[in-house]
Coordinates of C-alpha atoms in Angstrom, one line a residue:
X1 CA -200.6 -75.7 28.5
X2 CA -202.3 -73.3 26.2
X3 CA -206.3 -73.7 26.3
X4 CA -207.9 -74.8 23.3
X5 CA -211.9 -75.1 22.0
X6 CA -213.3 -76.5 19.0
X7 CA -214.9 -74.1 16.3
X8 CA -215.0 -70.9 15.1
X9 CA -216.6 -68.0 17.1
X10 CA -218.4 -64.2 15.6
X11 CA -218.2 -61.8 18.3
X12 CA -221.0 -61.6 19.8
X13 CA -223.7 -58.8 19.1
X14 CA -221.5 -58.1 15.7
X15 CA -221.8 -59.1 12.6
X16 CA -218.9 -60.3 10.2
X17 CA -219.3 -57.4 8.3
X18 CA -216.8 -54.3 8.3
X19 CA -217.8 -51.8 10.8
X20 CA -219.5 -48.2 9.5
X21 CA -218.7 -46.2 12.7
X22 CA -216.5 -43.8 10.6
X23 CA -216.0 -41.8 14.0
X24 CA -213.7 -45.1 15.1
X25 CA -212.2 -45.2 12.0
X26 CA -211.2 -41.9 11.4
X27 CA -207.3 -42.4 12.4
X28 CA -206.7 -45.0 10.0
X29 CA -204.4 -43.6 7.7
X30 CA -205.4 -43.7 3.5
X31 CA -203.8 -46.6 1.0
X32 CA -202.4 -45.7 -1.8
X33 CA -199.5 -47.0 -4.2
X34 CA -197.1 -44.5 -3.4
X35 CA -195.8 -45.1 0.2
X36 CA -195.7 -40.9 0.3
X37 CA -199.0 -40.8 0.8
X38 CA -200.6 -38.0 3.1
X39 CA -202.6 -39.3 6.5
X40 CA -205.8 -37.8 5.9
X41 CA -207.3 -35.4 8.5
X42 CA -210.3 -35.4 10.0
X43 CA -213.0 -33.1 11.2
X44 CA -214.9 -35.7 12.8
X45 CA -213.9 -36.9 16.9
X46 CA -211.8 -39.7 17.6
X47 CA -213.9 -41.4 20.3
X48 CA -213.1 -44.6 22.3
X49 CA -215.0 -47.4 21.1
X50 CA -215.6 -50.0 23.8
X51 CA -214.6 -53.4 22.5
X52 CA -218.0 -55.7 22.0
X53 CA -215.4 -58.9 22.0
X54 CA -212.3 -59.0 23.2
X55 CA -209.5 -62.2 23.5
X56 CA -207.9 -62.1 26.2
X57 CA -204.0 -63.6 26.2
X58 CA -201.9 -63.8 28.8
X59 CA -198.3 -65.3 29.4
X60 CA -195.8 -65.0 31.9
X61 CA -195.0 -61.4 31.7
X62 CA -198.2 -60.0 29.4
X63 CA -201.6 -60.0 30.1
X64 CA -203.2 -58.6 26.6
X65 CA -206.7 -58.0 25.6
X66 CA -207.5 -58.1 21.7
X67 CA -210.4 -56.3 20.3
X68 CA -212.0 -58.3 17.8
X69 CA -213.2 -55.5 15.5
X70 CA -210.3 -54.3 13.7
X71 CA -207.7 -56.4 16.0
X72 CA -206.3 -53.8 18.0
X73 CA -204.5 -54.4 21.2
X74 CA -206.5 -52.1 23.5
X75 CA -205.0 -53.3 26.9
X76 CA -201.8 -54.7 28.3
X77 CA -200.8 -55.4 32.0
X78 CA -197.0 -56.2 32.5
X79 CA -197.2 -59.2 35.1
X80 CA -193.4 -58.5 36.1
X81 CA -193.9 -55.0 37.8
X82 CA -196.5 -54.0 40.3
X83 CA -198.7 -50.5 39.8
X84 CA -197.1 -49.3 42.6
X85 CA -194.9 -50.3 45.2
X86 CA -196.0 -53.2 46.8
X87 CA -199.3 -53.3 45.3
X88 CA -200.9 -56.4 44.1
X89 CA -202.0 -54.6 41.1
X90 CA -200.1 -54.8 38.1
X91 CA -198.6 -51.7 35.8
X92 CA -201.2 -51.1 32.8
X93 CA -199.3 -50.1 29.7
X94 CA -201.9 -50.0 27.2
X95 CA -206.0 -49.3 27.8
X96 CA -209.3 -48.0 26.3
X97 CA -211.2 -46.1 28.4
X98 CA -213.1 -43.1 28.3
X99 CA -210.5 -40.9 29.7
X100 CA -207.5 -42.6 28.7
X101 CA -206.7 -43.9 25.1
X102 CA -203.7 -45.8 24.8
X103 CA -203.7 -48.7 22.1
X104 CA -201.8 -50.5 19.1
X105 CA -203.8 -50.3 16.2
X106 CA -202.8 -52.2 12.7
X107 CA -204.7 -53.0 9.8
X108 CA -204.9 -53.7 6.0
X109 CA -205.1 -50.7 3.6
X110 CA -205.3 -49.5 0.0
X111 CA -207.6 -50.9 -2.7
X112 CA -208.3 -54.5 -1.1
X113 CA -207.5 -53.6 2.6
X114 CA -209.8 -54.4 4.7
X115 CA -209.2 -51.0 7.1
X116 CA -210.3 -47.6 5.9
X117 CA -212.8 -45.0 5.7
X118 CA -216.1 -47.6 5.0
X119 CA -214.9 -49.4 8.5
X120 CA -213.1 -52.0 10.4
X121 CA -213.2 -55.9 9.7
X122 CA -214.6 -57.7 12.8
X123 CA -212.9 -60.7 13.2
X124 CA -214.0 -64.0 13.8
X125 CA -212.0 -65.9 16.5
X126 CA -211.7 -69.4 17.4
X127 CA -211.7 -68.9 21.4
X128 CA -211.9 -66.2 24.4
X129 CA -208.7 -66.6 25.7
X130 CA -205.3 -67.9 25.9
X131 CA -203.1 -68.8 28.6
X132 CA -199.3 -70.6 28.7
X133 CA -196.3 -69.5 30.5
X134 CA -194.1 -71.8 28.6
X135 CA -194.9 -72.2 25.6
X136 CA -196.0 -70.2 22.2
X137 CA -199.3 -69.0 22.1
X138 CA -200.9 -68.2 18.9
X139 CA -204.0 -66.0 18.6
X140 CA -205.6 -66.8 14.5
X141 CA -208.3 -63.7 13.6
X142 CA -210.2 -64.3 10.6
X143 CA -212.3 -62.5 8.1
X144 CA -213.8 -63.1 4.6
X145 CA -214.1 -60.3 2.7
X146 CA -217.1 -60.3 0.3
X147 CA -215.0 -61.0 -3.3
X148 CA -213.9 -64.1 -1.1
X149 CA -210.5 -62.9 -0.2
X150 CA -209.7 -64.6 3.2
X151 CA -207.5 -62.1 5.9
X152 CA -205.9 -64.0 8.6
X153 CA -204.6 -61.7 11.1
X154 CA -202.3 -63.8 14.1
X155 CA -200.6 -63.1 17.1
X156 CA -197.8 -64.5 18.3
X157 CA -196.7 -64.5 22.3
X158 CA -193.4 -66.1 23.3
X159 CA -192.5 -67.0 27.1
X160 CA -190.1 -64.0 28.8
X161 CA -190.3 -62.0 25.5
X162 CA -192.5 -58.5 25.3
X163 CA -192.1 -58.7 21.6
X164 CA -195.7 -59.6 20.2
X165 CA -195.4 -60.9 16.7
X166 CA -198.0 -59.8 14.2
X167 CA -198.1 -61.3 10.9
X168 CA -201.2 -61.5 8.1
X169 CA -201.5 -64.4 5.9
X170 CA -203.7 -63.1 2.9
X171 CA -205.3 -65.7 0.4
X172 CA -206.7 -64.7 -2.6
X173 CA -209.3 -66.7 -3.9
X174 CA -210.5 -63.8 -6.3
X175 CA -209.4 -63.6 -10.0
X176 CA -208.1 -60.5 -9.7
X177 CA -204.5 -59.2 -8.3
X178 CA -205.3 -57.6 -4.5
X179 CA -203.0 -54.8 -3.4
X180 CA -203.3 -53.5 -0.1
X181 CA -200.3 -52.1 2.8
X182 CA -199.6 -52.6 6.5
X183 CA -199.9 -49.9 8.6
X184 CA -199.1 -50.3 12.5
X185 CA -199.9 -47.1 15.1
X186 CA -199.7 -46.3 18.1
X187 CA -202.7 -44.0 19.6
X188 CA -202.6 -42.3 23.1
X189 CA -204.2 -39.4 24.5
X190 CA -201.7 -36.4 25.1
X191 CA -202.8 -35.5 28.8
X192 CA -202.5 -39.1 30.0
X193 CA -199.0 -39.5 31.3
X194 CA -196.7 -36.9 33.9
X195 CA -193.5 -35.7 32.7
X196 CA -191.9 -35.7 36.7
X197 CA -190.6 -32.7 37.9
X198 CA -187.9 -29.9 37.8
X199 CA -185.7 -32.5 39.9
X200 CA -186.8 -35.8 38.2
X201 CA -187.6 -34.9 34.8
X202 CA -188.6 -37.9 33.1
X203 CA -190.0 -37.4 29.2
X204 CA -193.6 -38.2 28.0
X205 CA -194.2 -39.0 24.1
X206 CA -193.4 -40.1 21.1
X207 CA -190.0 -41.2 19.8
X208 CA -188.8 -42.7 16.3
X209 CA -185.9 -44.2 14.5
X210 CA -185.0 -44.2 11.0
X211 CA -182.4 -44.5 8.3
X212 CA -180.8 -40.7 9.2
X213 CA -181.2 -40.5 12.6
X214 CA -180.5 -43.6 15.4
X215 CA -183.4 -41.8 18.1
X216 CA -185.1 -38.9 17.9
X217 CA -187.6 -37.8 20.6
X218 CA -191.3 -36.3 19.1
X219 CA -193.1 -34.6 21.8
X220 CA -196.9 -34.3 21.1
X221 CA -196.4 -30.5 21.1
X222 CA -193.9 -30.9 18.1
X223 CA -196.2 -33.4 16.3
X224 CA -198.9 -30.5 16.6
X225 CA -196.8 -28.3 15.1
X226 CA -195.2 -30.7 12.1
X227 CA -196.4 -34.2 11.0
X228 CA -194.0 -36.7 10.8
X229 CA -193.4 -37.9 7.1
X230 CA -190.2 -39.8 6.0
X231 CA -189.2 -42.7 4.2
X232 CA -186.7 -45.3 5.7
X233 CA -185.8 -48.8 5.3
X234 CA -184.9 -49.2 9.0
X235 CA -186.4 -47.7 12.3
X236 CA -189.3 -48.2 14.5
X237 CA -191.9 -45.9 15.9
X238 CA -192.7 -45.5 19.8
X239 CA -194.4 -44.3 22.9
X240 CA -192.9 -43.8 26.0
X241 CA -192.9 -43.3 29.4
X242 CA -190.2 -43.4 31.8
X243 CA -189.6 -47.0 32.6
X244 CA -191.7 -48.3 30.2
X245 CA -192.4 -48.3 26.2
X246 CA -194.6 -48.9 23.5
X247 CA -193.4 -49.5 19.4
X248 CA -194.2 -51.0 16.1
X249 CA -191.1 -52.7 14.5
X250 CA -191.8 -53.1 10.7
X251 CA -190.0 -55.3 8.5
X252 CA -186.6 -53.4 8.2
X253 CA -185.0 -53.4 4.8
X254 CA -187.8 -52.4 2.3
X255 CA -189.5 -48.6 1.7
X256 CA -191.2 -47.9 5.2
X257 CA -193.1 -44.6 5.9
X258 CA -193.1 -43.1 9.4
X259 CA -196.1 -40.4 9.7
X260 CA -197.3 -39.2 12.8
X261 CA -200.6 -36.7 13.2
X262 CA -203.2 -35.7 16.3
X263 CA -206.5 -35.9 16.1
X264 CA -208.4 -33.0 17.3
X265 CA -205.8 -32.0 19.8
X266 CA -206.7 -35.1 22.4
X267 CA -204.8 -38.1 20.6
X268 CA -201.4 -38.6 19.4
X269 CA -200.5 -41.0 16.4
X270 CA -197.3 -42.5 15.3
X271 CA -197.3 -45.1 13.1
X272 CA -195.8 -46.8 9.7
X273 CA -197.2 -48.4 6.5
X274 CA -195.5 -50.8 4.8
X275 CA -194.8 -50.4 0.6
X276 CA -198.4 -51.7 -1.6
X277 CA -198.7 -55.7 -1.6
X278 CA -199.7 -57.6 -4.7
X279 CA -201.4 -60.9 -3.8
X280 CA -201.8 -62.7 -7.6
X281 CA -205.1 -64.8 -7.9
X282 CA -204.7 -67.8 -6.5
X283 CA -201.8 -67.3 -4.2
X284 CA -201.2 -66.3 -0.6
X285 CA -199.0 -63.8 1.1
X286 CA -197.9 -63.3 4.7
X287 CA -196.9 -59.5 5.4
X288 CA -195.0 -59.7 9.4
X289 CA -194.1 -56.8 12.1
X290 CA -193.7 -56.7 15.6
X291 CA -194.8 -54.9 18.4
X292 CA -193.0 -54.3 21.5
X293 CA -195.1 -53.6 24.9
X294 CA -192.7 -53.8 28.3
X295 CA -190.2 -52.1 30.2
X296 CA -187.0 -50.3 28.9
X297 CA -185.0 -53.4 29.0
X298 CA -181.8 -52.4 27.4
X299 CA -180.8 -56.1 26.8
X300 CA -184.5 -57.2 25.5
X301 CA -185.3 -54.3 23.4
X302 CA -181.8 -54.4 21.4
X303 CA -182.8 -58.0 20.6
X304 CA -186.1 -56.5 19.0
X305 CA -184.3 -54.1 16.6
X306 CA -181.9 -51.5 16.4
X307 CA -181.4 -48.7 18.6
X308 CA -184.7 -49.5 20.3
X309 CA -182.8 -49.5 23.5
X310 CA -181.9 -45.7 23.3
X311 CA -185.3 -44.8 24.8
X312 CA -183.6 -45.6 27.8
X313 CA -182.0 -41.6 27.6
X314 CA -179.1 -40.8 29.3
X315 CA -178.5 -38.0 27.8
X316 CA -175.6 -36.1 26.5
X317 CA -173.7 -38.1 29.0
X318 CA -174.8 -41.7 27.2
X319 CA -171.2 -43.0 26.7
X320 CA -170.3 -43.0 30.4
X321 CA -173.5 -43.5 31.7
X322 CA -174.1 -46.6 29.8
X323 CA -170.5 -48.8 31.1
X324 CA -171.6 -47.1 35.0
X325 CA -175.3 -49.1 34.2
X326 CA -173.1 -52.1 33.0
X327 CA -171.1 -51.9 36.2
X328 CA -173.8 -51.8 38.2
X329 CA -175.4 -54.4 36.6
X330 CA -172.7 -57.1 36.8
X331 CA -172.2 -56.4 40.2
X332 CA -176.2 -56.5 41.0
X333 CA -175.7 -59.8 39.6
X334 CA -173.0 -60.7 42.5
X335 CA -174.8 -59.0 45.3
X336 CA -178.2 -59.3 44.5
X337 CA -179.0 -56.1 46.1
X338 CA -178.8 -52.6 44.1
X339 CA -177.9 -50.7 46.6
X340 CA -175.2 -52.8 47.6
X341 CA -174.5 -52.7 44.0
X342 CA -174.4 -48.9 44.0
X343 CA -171.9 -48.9 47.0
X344 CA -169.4 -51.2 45.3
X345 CA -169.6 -49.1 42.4
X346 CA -168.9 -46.1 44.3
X347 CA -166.5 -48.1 45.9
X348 CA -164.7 -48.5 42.5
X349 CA -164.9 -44.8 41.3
X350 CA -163.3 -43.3 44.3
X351 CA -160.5 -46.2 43.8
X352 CA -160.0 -44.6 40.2
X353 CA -160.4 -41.3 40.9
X354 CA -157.9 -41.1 43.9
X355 CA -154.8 -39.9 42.2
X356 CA -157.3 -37.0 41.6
X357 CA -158.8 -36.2 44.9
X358 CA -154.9 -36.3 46.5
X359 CA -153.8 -33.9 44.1
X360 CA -156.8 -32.0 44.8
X361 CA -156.0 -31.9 48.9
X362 CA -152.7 -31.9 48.1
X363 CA -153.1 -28.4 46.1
X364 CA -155.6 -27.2 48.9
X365 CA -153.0 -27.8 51.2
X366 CA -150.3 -25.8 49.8
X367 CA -152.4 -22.8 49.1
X368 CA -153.3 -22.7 52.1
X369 CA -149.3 -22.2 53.1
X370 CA -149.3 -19.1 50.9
X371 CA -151.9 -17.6 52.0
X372 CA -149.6 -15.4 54.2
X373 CA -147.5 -14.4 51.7
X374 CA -150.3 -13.7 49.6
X375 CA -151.6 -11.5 52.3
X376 CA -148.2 -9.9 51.8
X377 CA -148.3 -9.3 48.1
X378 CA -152.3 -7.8 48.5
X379 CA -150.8 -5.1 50.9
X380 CA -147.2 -4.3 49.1
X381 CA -149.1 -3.6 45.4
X382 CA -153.0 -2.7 46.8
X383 CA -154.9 -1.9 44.1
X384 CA -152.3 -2.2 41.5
X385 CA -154.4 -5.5 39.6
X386 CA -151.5 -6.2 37.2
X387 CA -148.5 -6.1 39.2
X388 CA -150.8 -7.9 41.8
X389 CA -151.1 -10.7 39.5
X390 CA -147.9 -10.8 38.0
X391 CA -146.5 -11.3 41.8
X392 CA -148.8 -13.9 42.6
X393 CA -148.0 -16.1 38.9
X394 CA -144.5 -15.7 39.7
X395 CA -145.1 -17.1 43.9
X396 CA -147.1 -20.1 41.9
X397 CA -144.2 -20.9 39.7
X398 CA -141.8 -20.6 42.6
X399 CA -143.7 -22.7 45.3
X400 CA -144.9 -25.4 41.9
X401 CA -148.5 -24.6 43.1
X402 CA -151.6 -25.0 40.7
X403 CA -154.3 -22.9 41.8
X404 CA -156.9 -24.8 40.0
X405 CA -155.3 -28.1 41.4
X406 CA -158.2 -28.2 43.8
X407 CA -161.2 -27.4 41.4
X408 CA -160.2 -29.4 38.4
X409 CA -160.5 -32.8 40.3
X410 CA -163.7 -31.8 41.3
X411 CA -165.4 -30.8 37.7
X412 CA -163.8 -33.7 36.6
X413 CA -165.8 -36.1 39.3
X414 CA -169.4 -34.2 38.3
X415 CA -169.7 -35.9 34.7
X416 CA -169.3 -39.5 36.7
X417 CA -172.3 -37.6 39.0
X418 CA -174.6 -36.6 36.2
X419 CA -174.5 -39.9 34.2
X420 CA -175.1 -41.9 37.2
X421 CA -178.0 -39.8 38.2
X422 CA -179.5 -40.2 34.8
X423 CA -178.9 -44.0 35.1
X424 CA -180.6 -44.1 38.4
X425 CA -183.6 -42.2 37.0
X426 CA -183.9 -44.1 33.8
X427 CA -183.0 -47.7 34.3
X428 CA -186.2 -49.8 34.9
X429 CA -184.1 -52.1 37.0
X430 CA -184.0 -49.5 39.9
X431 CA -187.7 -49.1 40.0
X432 CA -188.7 -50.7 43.2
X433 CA -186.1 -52.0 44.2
X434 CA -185.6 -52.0 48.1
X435 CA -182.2 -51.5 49.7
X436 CA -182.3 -52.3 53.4
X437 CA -184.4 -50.9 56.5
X438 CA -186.7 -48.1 55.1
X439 CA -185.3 -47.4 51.4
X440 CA -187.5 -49.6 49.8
X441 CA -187.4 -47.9 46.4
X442 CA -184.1 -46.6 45.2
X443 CA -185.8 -44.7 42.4
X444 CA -187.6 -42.4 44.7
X445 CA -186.7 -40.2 47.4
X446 CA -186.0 -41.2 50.9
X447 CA -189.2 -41.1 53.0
X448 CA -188.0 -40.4 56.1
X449 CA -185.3 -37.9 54.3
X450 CA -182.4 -39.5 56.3
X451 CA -180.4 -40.0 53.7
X452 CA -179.8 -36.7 52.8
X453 CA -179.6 -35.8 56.1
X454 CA -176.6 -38.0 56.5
X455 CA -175.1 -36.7 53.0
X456 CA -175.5 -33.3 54.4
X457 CA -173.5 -34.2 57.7
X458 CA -171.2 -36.0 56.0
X459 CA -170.2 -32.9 54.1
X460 CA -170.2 -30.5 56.8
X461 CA -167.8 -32.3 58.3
X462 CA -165.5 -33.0 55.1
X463 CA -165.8 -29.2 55.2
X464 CA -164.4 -29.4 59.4
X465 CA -161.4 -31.4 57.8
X466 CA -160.2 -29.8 54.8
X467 CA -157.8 -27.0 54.6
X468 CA -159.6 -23.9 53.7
X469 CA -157.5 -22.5 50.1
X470 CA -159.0 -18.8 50.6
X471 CA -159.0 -16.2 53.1
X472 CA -161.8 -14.5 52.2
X473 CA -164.5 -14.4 54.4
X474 CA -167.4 -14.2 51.3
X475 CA -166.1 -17.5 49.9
X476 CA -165.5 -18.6 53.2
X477 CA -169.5 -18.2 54.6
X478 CA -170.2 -19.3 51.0
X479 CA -168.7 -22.7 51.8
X480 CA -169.8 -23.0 55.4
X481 CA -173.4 -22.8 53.4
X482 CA -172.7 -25.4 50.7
X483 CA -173.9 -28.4 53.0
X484 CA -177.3 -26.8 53.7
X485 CA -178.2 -26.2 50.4
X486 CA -176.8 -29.7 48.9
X487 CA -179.0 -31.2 51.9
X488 CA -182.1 -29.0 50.5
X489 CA -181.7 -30.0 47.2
X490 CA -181.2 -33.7 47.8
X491 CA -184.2 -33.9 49.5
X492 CA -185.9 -35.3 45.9
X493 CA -183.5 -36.3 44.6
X494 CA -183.4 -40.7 44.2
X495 CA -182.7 -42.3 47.5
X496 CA -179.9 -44.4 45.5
X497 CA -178.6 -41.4 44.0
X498 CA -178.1 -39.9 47.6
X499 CA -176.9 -42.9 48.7
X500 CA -173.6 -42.8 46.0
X501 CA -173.0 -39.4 47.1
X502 CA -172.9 -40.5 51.1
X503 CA -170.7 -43.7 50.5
X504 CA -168.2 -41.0 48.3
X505 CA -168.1 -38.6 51.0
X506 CA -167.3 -41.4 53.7
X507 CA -164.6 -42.5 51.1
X508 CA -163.5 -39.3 50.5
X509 CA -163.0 -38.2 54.4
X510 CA -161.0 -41.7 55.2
X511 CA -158.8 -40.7 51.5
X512 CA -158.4 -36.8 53.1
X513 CA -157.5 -38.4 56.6
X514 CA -154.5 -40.6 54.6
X515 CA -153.5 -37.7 52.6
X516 CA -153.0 -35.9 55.2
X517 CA -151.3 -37.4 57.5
X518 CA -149.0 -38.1 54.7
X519 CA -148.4 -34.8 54.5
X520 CA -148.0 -34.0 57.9
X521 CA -145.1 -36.5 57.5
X522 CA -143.7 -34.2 55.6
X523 CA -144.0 -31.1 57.5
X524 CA -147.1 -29.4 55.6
X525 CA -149.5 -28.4 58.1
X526 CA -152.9 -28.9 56.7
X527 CA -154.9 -28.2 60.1
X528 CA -157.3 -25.3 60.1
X529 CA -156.6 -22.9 62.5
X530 CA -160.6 -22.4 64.3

């Protein structure tokens, strides 16, 4: 059940008058009547303020903290996934701390707003804290402006969902028309998150969406160098960080502006303001939005809003990447395990992909016939490079032999490779998730680095079993290498990433042992000579 209290509580040590600590205030963006208008600069540091009162909400997957001066969320723990692995400790999205600022700011602007240069309203609230994991919570934040103007400012938390709603019931009891705009923002310092490594390259910063463009990553480099500035009636503005995401939904369907800016090279801001408000004396207005504060959750963020759910990037590879992450997620849903999910799946592509891999063998195989006669043909024309070639097109027509038959099944199996890895470094599913034994986090590399071990046996002896197509002893010491460097490389690489390119080599020895005994069978001898 959510607690309740009686009353209505100040914040303590704060009066219910607006703020004057203009070095807090001085990333709120200006009001004006034309949604165009410029986000002012400011010479003066953008400090974090330590919250005097804060309400603290928490549900079955958020645990929020709400400063009662200006009502920013300025902390946010996602109950569902743990700091680290195994830790008790739960993932912090959002904080306010000395070293690290990382909060959702919104307001009231323009002529009657309540946010701007002069200060922030504090809030008077009607209890400490909030807790239900089944049912609605509501969080009511009050002011009373001085013309008599009353500003309620309410949160709303829904069991299972990460999408906080935000919505501001202004009454005016003044005799006067008020105008005043939303704004939402997100603030975070720039050095506070990793962008992963050379192997694992996992993006740190901004993102947006708007009318002309579905997602468009916004690195705080390129917001130093040009503020963001357009006008759209859809979109949504973000943070991100690997697994996890931060973003303002406005209202879609009326004259949004998305502006961005940094304060004194330490803080990034990304936010929007909603078109000017009229409130007529007498009447009341509610002005909604949304803010979103979890994991990437394809499924839950394209709930929220459109195209929210490409901040989970896979690339230039998205459209195969995202029916592999499907697959893998129906069959998660069967086996309950991921890694026994990426084994089926792997599994399923070497199914589809066989006609490709025989012809491949197949090809290998019978250029590994002509490789006498080709030894003929390099001693009857030398150095002669065009009758040389001529010969050897003309032994290729004659014997029906492709000599990129066995490349071209290859290069056609890496796109399948790439998309998957970027689904196994992107997908907050993976994160944590053990497989059996030792791999206790698919995401990350194998500890004990038996894995690629294995994968690096595995293809040595593939190598052992397949016929070699050339004869020339470069290419030839250049293959005998390729397992030793694949092993080296996979070293970092995602334990389940190494562990789809085991299960395919496995596969792909019992498919070459098939093959060729079926050509054996037919008198094609495909055994190396050693």
């Amino acid at each position: 059940m959510v607690e309740t209290a009686p009353g209505t509580k100040a914040p303590e040590n704060v009066t219910s008058t607006q703020s004057s600590n203009n070095a807090e205030n001085s990333d709120v963006p200006s009001g004006s009547s034309a949604v165009s208008a410029d986000v002012p600069e400011s010479d003066q540091p953008v400090v974090a303020q330590r919250a005097e009162t804060t309400v603290h909400v928490r549900t079955d997957v958020l645990d929020v903290e709400i400063d009662t001066r200006g009502g920013d969320v300025v902390s946010t723990h996602l109950l569902k996934f743990a700091k680290t692995q195994g830790s008790e400790e739960r993932f912090q999205l959002l904080q306010n701390s000395s070293n690290n600022v990382y909060v959702a700011q919104s307001g009231l602007i323009g002529p009657d707003g309540i946010d701007g240069k002069d200060g922030r309203p504090s809030y008077n609230y009607e209890q400490e804290s909030y807790e239900s994991t089944s049912e609605v919570i509501e969080v009511p934040l009050t002011y009373t402006a001085e013309n008599g103007a009353v500003y309620r400012k309410v949160f709303t938390f829904t069991p299972g969902k990460y999408t906080v709603d935000v919505r501001y019931e202004v009454e005016n009891n003044t005799s006067k028309t008020l105008e005043t705009q939303f704004y939402g923002q997100l603030k975070r310092s720039v050095h506070s998150g990793e962008s992963g490594s050379m192997i694992m390259p996992t993006y740190f910063g901004a993102a947006y969406s708007y009318d002309e463009d579905k997602f468009e990553k916004y690195d705080f480099d390129s917001m130093q160098d040009k503020k963001l500035n357009v006008t759209s009636q859809t979109g949504w503005v973000g943070m991100l960080e690997h697994y996890f995401v931060s973003a303002w939904v406005p209202k879609q369907g009326q004259q949004n502006r998305l502006y961005s800016r940094v304060a004194n090279g330490s803080q990034a801001i990304i936010g929007v303001i909603y078109p000017m408000t009229d409130i007529q004396p007498g009447s009341s207005k509610t002005i909604e939005s949304q803010v979103f504060l979890g994991p990437k959750d394809q499924d839950a963020m394209a709930e929220v809003v459109e195209y929210l759910d490409l901040t989970v990037d896979y690339g230039f590879l998205w459209w195969l990447a995202q029916p592999i992450f499907k697959l893998l997620q129906f069959l998660q849903s069967i086996v309950i395990n991921w890694g026994l999910a990426i084994i089926l799946t792997t599994v399923i592509v070497k199914a589809l992909l066989f006609p490709l891999t025989k012809a491949q063998y197949v090809s290998m195989a019978k250029m590994r016939m002509l490789q006498p006669k080709m030894t003929a043909l390099r001693e009857r024309y030398g150095d002669d490079r065009q009758k040389m070639s001529g010969a050897m097109m003309k032994l290729y027509k004659e014997e029906k032999v492709n000599p990129l038959g066995g490349c071209l099944p290859m290069l056609l199996q890496l796109p399948i490779f790439l998309a998957l890895y970027w689904v196994l470094l992107e997908s907050v599913e993976l994160r944590h998730s053990a497989f059996v034994f030792w791999i206790q986090d698919l995401s990350t590399k194998d500890p004990y680095y038996i894995l690629p071990i294995l994968m690096g046996a595995s293809m040595f002896l593939m190598q052992r079993l397949q016929p070699t197509p050339t004869a020339d002893p470069m290419q030839q010491k250049l293959f005998q290498y390729m397992p030793v460097i694949f092993t080296v490389f996979f070293l970092w690489f995602p334990s389940g990433l190494v562990l789809y390119w085991l299960v395919s080599n496995l596969i792909t020895i019992a498919q070459m042992l098939i093959i060729y005994r079926g050509l054996e069978k037919k008198g094609i001898n495909v055994r190396n000579k050693k």
